[in-house]
PDB file of C-alpha atoms and ligand atoms in Angstrom:
ATOM      1  CA  MET A   1      27.304-110.949  64.927  1.00  0.00           C
ATOM      2  CA  ALA A   2      25.940-110.895  61.370  1.00  0.00           C
ATOM      3  CA  SER A   3      22.726-109.093  61.166  1.00  0.00           C
ATOM      4  CA  ALA A   4      19.662-110.447  59.063  1.00  0.00           C
ATOM      5  CA  TYR A   5      20.414-107.838  56.495  1.00  0.00           C
ATOM      6  CA  SER A   6      23.962-108.531  56.059  1.00  0.00           C
ATOM      7  CA  ILE A   7      23.147-112.335  55.994  1.00  0.00           C
ATOM      8  CA  ARG A   8      20.683-111.663  52.981  1.00  0.00           C
ATOM      9  CA  LYS A   9      23.203-109.172  51.411  1.00  0.00           C
ATOM     10  CA  GLY A  10      25.915-111.786  51.360  1.00  0.00           C
ATOM     11  CA  MET A  11      23.672-114.249  49.181  1.00  0.00           C
ATOM     12  CA  ALA A  12      22.048-111.285  47.280  1.00  0.00           C
ATOM     13  CA  ARG A  13      25.542-110.118  46.224  1.00  0.00           C
ATOM     14  CA  VAL A  14      26.506-113.612  44.854  1.00  0.00           C
ATOM     15  CA  LEU A  15      23.519-113.826  42.729  1.00  0.00           C
ATOM     16  CA  GLU A  16      23.884-110.252  41.604  1.00  0.00           C
ATOM     17  CA  GLY A  17      27.561-111.078  40.490  1.00  0.00           C
ATOM     18  CA  ILE A  18      26.394-114.221  38.811  1.00  0.00           C
ATOM     19  CA  MET A  19      24.017-112.197  36.845  1.00  0.00           C
ATOM     20  CA  LYS A  20      26.220-109.758  35.772  1.00  0.00           C
ATOM     21  CA  TYR A  21      28.907-112.727  34.638  1.00  0.00           C
ATOM     22  CA  ARG A  22      25.937-114.149  32.469  1.00  0.00           C
ATOM     23  CA  GLN A  23      25.564-110.542  30.976  1.00  0.00           C
ATOM     24  CA  THR A  24      29.217-109.603  30.530  1.00  0.00           C
ATOM     25  CA  LEU A  25      31.924-112.378  30.894  1.00  0.00           C
ATOM     26  CA  ARG A  26      30.119-115.612  30.105  1.00  0.00           C
ATOM     27  CA  PRO A  27      30.465-115.520  25.944  1.00  0.00           C
ATOM     28  CA  SER A  28      34.210-115.087  26.190  1.00  0.00           C
ATOM     29  CA  LEU A  29      34.516-117.366  29.045  1.00  0.00           C
ATOM     30  CA  LEU A  30      32.754-120.038  27.013  1.00  0.00           C
ATOM     31  CA  GLU A  31      35.045-119.775  24.297  1.00  0.00           C
ATOM     32  CA  GLU A  32      37.987-120.352  26.896  1.00  0.00           C
ATOM     33  CA  PHE A  33      36.354-123.393  28.249  1.00  0.00           C
ATOM     34  CA  LYS A  34      35.987-124.753  24.664  1.00  0.00           C
ATOM     35  CA  LYS A  35      39.658-124.398  24.252  1.00  0.00           C
ATOM     36  CA  VAL A  36      40.487-126.459  27.362  1.00  0.00           C
ATOM     37  CA  ALA A  37      37.660-128.840  27.416  1.00  0.00           C
ATOM     38  CA  LEU A  38      39.473-131.518  25.347  1.00  0.00           C
ATOM     39  CA  GLY A  39      43.170-131.211  26.362  1.00  0.00           C
ATOM     40  CA  PRO A  40      43.565-129.116  29.506  1.00  0.00           C
ATOM     41  CA  SER A  41      47.321-128.681  30.303  1.00  0.00           C
ATOM     42  CA  PRO A  42      47.471-126.721  33.545  1.00  0.00           C
ATOM     43  CA  GLU A  43      50.992-124.807  33.975  1.00  0.00           C
ATOM     44  CA  GLY A  44      51.062-124.573  37.921  1.00  0.00           C
ATOM     45  CA  LEU A  45      49.725-124.509  41.450  1.00  0.00           C
ATOM     46  CA  LEU A  46      49.426-121.599  43.784  1.00  0.00           C
ATOM     47  CA  LEU A  47      48.866-122.211  47.346  1.00  0.00           C
ATOM     48  CA  THR A  48      47.393-119.213  48.993  1.00  0.00           C
ATOM     49  CA  CYS A  49      45.467-117.835  51.707  1.00  0.00           C
ATOM     50  CA  VAL A  50      41.542-118.135  52.219  1.00  0.00           C
ATOM     51  CA  ASP A  51      41.439-114.260  52.504  1.00  0.00           C
ATOM     52  CA  SER A  52      38.651-112.608  50.345  1.00  0.00           C
ATOM     53  CA  ARG A  53      41.334-109.940  49.360  1.00  0.00           C
ATOM     54  CA  VAL A  54      43.694-112.368  47.802  1.00  0.00           C
ATOM     55  CA  VAL A  55      42.439-112.541  44.126  1.00  0.00           C
ATOM     56  CA  ALA A  56      45.339-114.558  42.677  1.00  0.00           C
ATOM     57  CA  SER A  57      43.622-115.412  39.666  1.00  0.00           C
ATOM     58  CA  ARG A  58      43.011-111.715  38.809  1.00  0.00           C
ATOM     59  CA  LEU A  59      46.502-110.840  39.916  1.00  0.00           C
ATOM     60  CA  THR A  60      48.003-113.274  37.660  1.00  0.00           C
ATOM     61  CA  GLN A  61      45.505-112.699  34.884  1.00  0.00           C
ATOM     62  CA  ALA A  62      45.154-116.459  34.788  1.00  0.00           C
ATOM     63  CA  VAL A  63      42.836-118.285  32.169  1.00  0.00           C
ATOM     64  CA  PRO A  64      40.596-121.242  32.712  1.00  0.00           C
ATOM     65  CA  GLY A  65      42.780-124.350  32.482  1.00  0.00           C
ATOM     66  CA  GLN A  66      46.122-122.598  33.323  1.00  0.00           C
ATOM     67  CA  LEU A  67      46.393-122.833  37.279  1.00  0.00           C
ATOM     68  CA  PHE A  68      45.127-125.144  40.243  1.00  0.00           C
ATOM     69  CA  ILE A  69      44.787-122.878  43.300  1.00  0.00           C
ATOM     70  CA  VAL A  70      44.776-124.447  46.831  1.00  0.00           C
ATOM     71  CA  ARG A  71      43.690-122.089  49.769  1.00  0.00           C
ATOM     72  CA  ASN A  72      44.059-122.245  53.445  1.00  0.00           C
ATOM     73  CA  PRO A  73      44.212-119.760  56.192  1.00  0.00           C
ATOM     74  CA  GLY A  74      47.774-118.679  56.066  1.00  0.00           C
ATOM     75  CA  ASN A  75      48.967-120.278  52.999  1.00  0.00           C
ATOM     76  CA  LEU A  76      50.504-123.379  54.960  1.00  0.00           C
ATOM     77  CA  VAL A  77      51.832-126.396  53.417  1.00  0.00           C
ATOM     78  CA  PRO A  78      51.527-129.336  56.043  1.00  0.00           C
ATOM     79  CA  PRO A  79      54.521-131.525  55.843  1.00  0.00           C
ATOM     80  CA  TYR A  80      53.958-135.141  54.670  1.00  0.00           C
ATOM     81  CA  GLU A  81      54.958-136.619  57.865  1.00  0.00           C
ATOM     82  CA  TYR A  82      51.853-134.893  59.431  1.00  0.00           C
ATOM     83  CA  TYR A  83      49.455-136.994  57.381  1.00  0.00           C
ATOM     84  CA  LYS A  84      51.341-140.085  57.990  1.00  0.00           C
ATOM     85  CA  ASP A  85      51.838-140.256  61.628  1.00  0.00           C
ATOM     86  CA  ASN A  86      48.049-138.925  62.039  1.00  0.00           C
ATOM     87  CA  SER A  87      46.518-141.399  59.520  1.00  0.00           C
ATOM     88  CA  LEU A  88      45.037-138.198  58.072  1.00  0.00           C
ATOM     89  CA  VAL A  89      44.594-136.879  54.633  1.00  0.00           C
ATOM     90  CA  GLY A  90      44.070-133.096  53.965  1.00  0.00           C
ATOM     91  CA  SER A  91      43.164-130.984  50.884  1.00  0.00           C
ATOM     92  CA  GLU A  92      46.681-129.668  50.400  1.00  0.00           C
ATOM     93  CA  CYS A  93      48.035-133.094  50.122  1.00  0.00           C
ATOM     94  CA  ALA A  94      45.310-134.260  47.795  1.00  0.00           C
ATOM     95  CA  ALA A  95      45.591-131.214  45.732  1.00  0.00           C
ATOM     96  CA  LEU A  96      49.514-131.396  45.401  1.00  0.00           C
ATOM     97  CA  GLU A  97      48.891-135.290  44.100  1.00  0.00           C
ATOM     98  CA  LEU A  98      46.389-134.206  41.797  1.00  0.00           C
ATOM     99  CA  ALA A  99      48.281-131.102  40.332  1.00  0.00           C
ATOM    100  CA  CYS A 100      51.654-132.427  40.451  1.00  0.00           C
ATOM    101  CA  SER A 101      51.613-136.204  40.126  1.00  0.00           C
ATOM    102  CA  ARG A 102      48.601-136.694  38.067  1.00  0.00           C
ATOM    103  CA  ASN A 103      48.674-133.517  36.113  1.00  0.00           C
ATOM    104  CA  ASN A 104      52.385-133.133  35.888  1.00  0.00           C
ATOM    105  CA  VAL A 105      52.490-129.224  36.458  1.00  0.00           C
ATOM    106  CA  PRO A 106      55.827-128.135  36.179  1.00  0.00           C
ATOM    107  CA  MET A 107      55.431-125.257  38.751  1.00  0.00           C
ATOM    108  CA  ILE A 108      54.244-124.733  42.332  1.00  0.00           C
ATOM    109  CA  ALA A 109      54.193-121.398  44.253  1.00  0.00           C
ATOM    110  CA  VAL A 110      53.396-120.283  47.663  1.00  0.00           C
ATOM    111  CA  PHE A 111      51.466-117.156  47.286  1.00  0.00           C
ATOM    112  CA  GLY A 112      51.328-115.059  50.802  1.00  0.00           C
ATOM    113  CA  HIS A 113      50.065-111.522  51.396  1.00  0.00           C
ATOM    114  CA  SER A 114      50.183-108.343  53.633  1.00  0.00           C
ATOM    115  CA  ASP A 115      47.716-107.841  56.611  1.00  0.00           C
ATOM    116  CA  CYS A 116      46.960-111.552  56.579  1.00  0.00           C
ATOM    117  CA  LYS A 117      44.529-112.212  59.435  1.00  0.00           C
ATOM    118  CA  ALA A 118      46.125-115.852  60.136  1.00  0.00           C
ATOM    119  CA  MET A 119      49.468-114.169  60.193  1.00  0.00           C
ATOM    120  CA  ASN A 120      48.551-111.251  62.467  1.00  0.00           C
ATOM    121  CA  LEU A 121      47.158-114.032  64.772  1.00  0.00           C
ATOM    122  CA  LEU A 122      50.337-115.965  64.612  1.00  0.00           C
ATOM    123  CA  TYR A 123      52.123-112.928  65.563  1.00  0.00           C
ATOM    124  CA  LYS A 124      50.133-112.456  68.379  1.00  0.00           C
ATOM    125  CA  ILE A 125      50.290-115.976  69.882  1.00  0.00           C
ATOM    126  CA  ARG A 126      54.138-116.597  68.786  1.00  0.00           C
ATOM    127  CA  ASN A 127      55.331-116.942  72.409  1.00  0.00           C
ATOM    128  CA  GLU A 128      52.724-119.407  73.159  1.00  0.00           C
ATOM    129  CA  ILE A 129      53.112-121.649  70.209  1.00  0.00           C
ATOM    130  CA  SER A 130      53.716-125.003  72.082  1.00  0.00           C
ATOM    131  CA  THR A 131      50.849-124.856  74.316  1.00  0.00           C
ATOM    132  CA  PRO A 132      47.749-126.582  72.913  1.00  0.00           C
ATOM    133  CA  SER A 133      44.794-124.253  71.864  1.00  0.00           C
ATOM    134  CA  ASN A 134      40.936-124.502  71.836  1.00  0.00           C
ATOM    135  CA  THR A 135      40.207-122.867  68.746  1.00  0.00           C
ATOM    136  CA  PRO A 136      40.767-124.582  65.337  1.00  0.00           C
ATOM    137  CA  LEU A 137      42.509-121.723  63.751  1.00  0.00           C
ATOM    138  CA  GLU A 138      45.031-121.032  66.546  1.00  0.00           C
ATOM    139  CA  GLN A 139      45.597-124.897  66.531  1.00  0.00           C
ATOM    140  CA  TRP A 140      46.054-124.966  62.806  1.00  0.00           C
ATOM    141  CA  LEU A 141      48.821-122.456  63.199  1.00  0.00           C
ATOM    142  CA  LYS A 142      50.535-123.978  66.212  1.00  0.00           C
ATOM    143  CA  VAL A 143      50.581-127.341  64.390  1.00  0.00           C
ATOM    144  CA  HIS A 144      51.936-126.203  61.151  1.00  0.00           C
ATOM    145  CA  ALA A 145      53.637-122.797  61.912  1.00  0.00           C
ATOM    146  CA  GLN A 146      56.093-123.499  64.368  1.00  0.00           C
ATOM    147  CA  GLY A 147      58.867-123.501  61.805  1.00  0.00           C
ATOM    148  CA  THR A 148      57.902-119.780  60.809  1.00  0.00           C
ATOM    149  CA  VAL A 149      57.935-118.780  64.294  1.00  0.00           C
ATOM    150  CA  GLU A 150      61.230-120.168  64.944  1.00  0.00           C
ATOM    151  CA  GLN A 151      62.710-118.578  61.800  1.00  0.00           C
ATOM    152  CA  PHE A 152      60.785-115.146  62.811  1.00  0.00           C
ATOM    153  CA  LYS A 153      62.516-115.367  66.265  1.00  0.00           C
ATOM    154  CA  LYS A 154      65.732-115.170  64.715  1.00  0.00           C
ATOM    155  CA  LEU A 155      64.862-111.941  63.029  1.00  0.00           C
ATOM    156  CA  GLU A 156      63.132-110.518  66.123  1.00  0.00           C
ATOM    157  CA  SER A 157      66.183-111.114  68.338  1.00  0.00           C
ATOM    158  CA  SER A 158      68.695-109.644  65.973  1.00  0.00           C
ATOM    159  CA  GLY A 159      67.189-106.486  67.053  1.00  0.00           C
ATOM    160  CA  ASP A 160      66.936-104.533  63.636  1.00  0.00           C
ATOM    161  CA  TYR A 161      65.330-107.223  61.345  1.00  0.00           C
ATOM    162  CA  LYS A 162      67.930-107.111  59.227  1.00  0.00           C
ATOM    163  CA  CYS A 163      69.838-110.512  59.964  1.00  0.00           C
ATOM    164  CA  LYS A 164      70.072-113.081  57.333  1.00  0.00           C
ATOM    165  CA  LEU A 165      67.910-116.151  57.417  1.00  0.00           C
ATOM    166  CA  ILE A 166      68.502-119.677  56.075  1.00  0.00           C
ATOM    167  CA  PHE A 167      65.930-121.610  54.669  1.00  0.00           C
ATOM    168  CA  ALA A 168      65.815-125.426  53.436  1.00  0.00           C
ATOM    169  CA  SER A 169      64.493-125.053  49.948  1.00  0.00           C
ATOM    170  CA  ALA A 170      62.807-127.686  47.686  1.00  0.00           C
ATOM    171  CA  GLN A 171      63.943-125.951  44.558  1.00  0.00           C
ATOM    172  CA  HIS A 172      67.563-125.915  45.419  1.00  0.00           C
ATOM    173  CA  HIS A 173      67.287-128.936  47.862  1.00  0.00           C
ATOM    174  CA  GLU A 174      71.024-129.828  47.452  1.00  0.00           C
ATOM    175  CA  ASP A 175      71.742-126.228  49.238  1.00  0.00           C
ATOM    176  CA  ASP A 176      69.850-124.133  51.761  1.00  0.00           C
ATOM    177  CA  PHE A 177      68.888-120.624  50.521  1.00  0.00           C
ATOM    178  CA  GLU A 178      69.742-117.368  52.147  1.00  0.00           C
ATOM    179  CA  ALA A 179      67.008-114.516  52.348  1.00  0.00           C
ATOM    180  CA  TYR A 180      66.781-110.949  53.777  1.00  0.00           C
ATOM    181  CA  ILE A 181      63.361-110.135  54.997  1.00  0.00           C
ATOM    182  CA  ASP A 182      62.039-106.702  53.971  1.00  0.00           C
ATOM    183  CA  PRO A 183      65.616-105.195  53.286  1.00  0.00           C
ATOM    184  CA  ASN A 184      64.104-101.739  53.106  1.00  0.00           C
ATOM    185  CA  ASN A 185      62.130-101.974  56.083  1.00  0.00           C
ATOM    186  CA  GLU A 186      58.662-101.038  54.481  1.00  0.00           C
ATOM    187  CA  PHE A 187      56.412-103.678  56.276  1.00  0.00           C
ATOM    188  CA  LYS A 188      55.259-103.947  59.701  1.00  0.00           C
ATOM    189  CA  HIS A 189      56.346-106.994  61.993  1.00  0.00           C
ATOM    190  CA  SER A 190      53.308-109.089  61.043  1.00  0.00           C
ATOM    191  CA  ASP A 191      53.964-108.636  57.367  1.00  0.00           C
ATOM    192  CA  LYS A 192      57.511-109.579  57.844  1.00  0.00           C
ATOM    193  CA  LEU A 193      56.373-112.756  59.469  1.00  0.00           C
ATOM    194  CA  SER A 194      54.017-113.319  56.645  1.00  0.00           C
ATOM    195  CA  GLN A 195      56.857-113.325  54.256  1.00  0.00           C
ATOM    196  CA  VAL A 196      59.138-115.332  56.462  1.00  0.00           C
ATOM    197  CA  ASN A 197      56.060-118.050  56.441  1.00  0.00           C
ATOM    198  CA  THR A 198      55.603-117.975  52.710  1.00  0.00           C
ATOM    199  CA  LEU A 199      59.537-118.922  52.395  1.00  0.00           C
ATOM    200  CA  GLU A 200      59.148-121.316  55.279  1.00  0.00           C
ATOM    201  CA  GLN A 201      56.466-123.331  53.346  1.00  0.00           C
ATOM    202  CA  LEU A 202      58.921-124.273  50.396  1.00  0.00           C
ATOM    203  CA  ARG A 203      60.947-126.880  52.465  1.00  0.00           C
ATOM    204  CA  HIS A 204      57.679-128.629  53.370  1.00  0.00           C
ATOM    205  CA  PHE A 205      57.433-129.875  49.702  1.00  0.00           C
ATOM    206  CA  LEU A 206      60.554-131.669  49.978  1.00  0.00           C
ATOM    207  CA  SER A 207      58.598-134.098  52.493  1.00  0.00           C
ATOM    208  CA  TYR A 208      56.283-135.306  49.746  1.00  0.00           C
ATOM    209  CA  PRO A 209      57.836-138.545  48.188  1.00  0.00           C
ATOM    210  CA  PHE A 210      55.873-137.585  44.939  1.00  0.00           C
ATOM    211  CA  LEU A 211      57.353-134.263  44.787  1.00  0.00           C
ATOM    212  CA  ARG A 212      60.791-135.192  45.711  1.00  0.00           C
ATOM    213  CA  GLU A 213      61.017-137.528  42.911  1.00  0.00           C
ATOM    214  CA  ARG A 214      59.653-134.866  40.401  1.00  0.00           C
ATOM    215  CA  LEU A 215      62.179-132.212  41.927  1.00  0.00           C
ATOM    216  CA  ASN A 216      65.282-134.659  41.627  1.00  0.00           C
ATOM    217  CA  ARG A 217      64.437-134.926  38.049  1.00  0.00           C
ATOM    218  CA  LYS A 218      64.138-131.271  37.905  1.00  0.00           C
ATOM    219  CA  GLU A 219      60.704-131.458  36.355  1.00  0.00           C
ATOM    220  CA  LEU A 220      59.295-129.179  39.047  1.00  0.00           C
ATOM    221  CA  GLN A 221      60.065-125.686  40.128  1.00  0.00           C
ATOM    222  CA  VAL A 222      59.137-124.120  43.401  1.00  0.00           C
ATOM    223  CA  HIS A 223      58.524-120.553  43.874  1.00  0.00           C
ATOM    224  CA  ALA A 224      57.469-118.029  46.460  1.00  0.00           C
ATOM    225  CA  LEU A 225      55.211-114.857  45.737  1.00  0.00           C
ATOM    226  CA  TRP A 226      53.653-112.124  48.245  1.00  0.00           C
ATOM    227  CA  THR A 227      51.531-109.355  47.449  1.00  0.00           C
ATOM    228  CA  ASP A 228      50.891-106.262  49.407  1.00  0.00           C
ATOM    229  CA  ILE A 229      47.230-106.120  49.271  1.00  0.00           C
ATOM    230  CA  TYR A 230      46.775-102.254  49.813  1.00  0.00           C
ATOM    231  CA  ARG A 231      49.435-101.131  47.281  1.00  0.00           C
ATOM    232  CA  GLY A 232      48.368-103.661  44.702  1.00  0.00           C
ATOM    233  CA  GLU A 233      52.052-104.753  44.350  1.00  0.00           C
ATOM    234  CA  VAL A 234      53.093-108.496  43.734  1.00  0.00           C
ATOM    235  CA  TYR A 235      56.456-109.683  44.587  1.00  0.00           C
ATOM    236  CA  MET A 236      58.440-112.774  43.728  1.00  0.00           C
ATOM    237  CA  PHE A 237      61.238-114.092  45.978  1.00  0.00           C
ATOM    238  CA  SER A 238      64.386-113.992  43.832  1.00  0.00           C
ATOM    239  CA  PHE A 239      66.872-116.773  44.943  1.00  0.00           C
ATOM    240  CA  LYS A 240      69.532-114.617  43.315  1.00  0.00           C
ATOM    241  CA  GLU A 241      69.037-111.392  45.117  1.00  0.00           C
ATOM    242  CA  LYS A 242      67.835-113.223  48.260  1.00  0.00           C
ATOM    243  CA  CYS A 243      64.767-111.187  48.778  1.00  0.00           C
ATOM    244  CA  PHE A 244      61.259-110.445  47.588  1.00  0.00           C
ATOM    245  CA  VAL A 245      61.630-108.383  44.587  1.00  0.00           C
ATOM    246  CA  LYS A 246      58.611-106.201  43.391  1.00  0.00           C
ATOM    247  CA  ILE A 247      57.560-107.453  39.818  1.00  0.00           C
ATOM    248  CA  ASP A 248      57.267-104.312  37.780  1.00  0.00           C
ATOM    249  CA  GLU A 249      58.534-103.116  34.306  1.00  0.00           C
ATOM    250  CA  ASN A 250      62.177-102.656  35.528  1.00  0.00           C
ATOM    251  CA  THR A 251      62.433-106.097  37.258  1.00  0.00           C
ATOM    252  CA  TYR A 252      60.430-108.389  35.157  1.00  0.00           C
ATOM    253  CA  GLU A 253      63.024-109.370  32.524  1.00  0.00           C
ATOM    254  CA  LYS A 254      65.728-110.318  35.248  1.00  0.00           C
ATOM    255  CA  LEU A 255      62.904-112.145  37.517  1.00  0.00           C
ATOM    256  CA  SER A 256      61.817-114.042  34.193  1.00  0.00           C
ATOM    257  CA  HIS A 257      65.473-115.559  34.067  1.00  0.00           C
ATOM    258  CA  GLU A 258      64.997-117.275  37.467  1.00  0.00           C
ATOM    259  CA  CYS A 259      61.891-119.014  35.881  1.00  0.00           C
ATOM    260  CA  ILE A 260      63.768-120.681  33.031  1.00  0.00           C
TER     261      ILE A 260
HETATM  262 ZN1  LIG B 301      45.688-114.534  54.886  1.00  0.00          ZN
END
């Protein structure tokens, strides 16, 4: 339980940060805001986790007006049918319409990460995924991450986690795409699950009619990113290499070609 001290400290740190921002970043940020005030033209949407350690706009060095960022536990994309059948709307659905339909962004990417608390929990409850749960977080995972668990179990039952997985892709929706998860065996099992989960979300974009239209017209690209938060490295899924590839000085050119 949070102590009175830590409660005060939480908000005090926010105020402290805002004061620091006023004294340092504000003048340059004001200039950037002016540039986009009249004609913002966002270039993409990142769907990432709520985890406080995932600082997507810093990792991508995004400037104001460049990216929409949607966050939820485990960076999940609920399929469109879920909203239809339940007469519900959700922030992911509304954000996708805002970014992709009303603002015509040309790119969406799911951005997963290592040591994801939501994915660690999913790993723990993976064998009880079909039974209802009493907590909102478990239920959120059980409703929206069943596909992830199904894919992960194929990997797990292969024994050495080296088998090839086949995902249905929004990007290349005429074809499924193949993936090898963590081929160098660098990450723990729950991180492998997190990578599977990031890729599994791509197919859910196809269920959205307004995304499907733009995908069919090839006006929209779909990508998967993943960050190892303890090493500060960011990976992009390469449809050519069939695995997550670390973005660095050696791979940048090659990966850039996949974005054209
Ligand atoms: Zn997370």
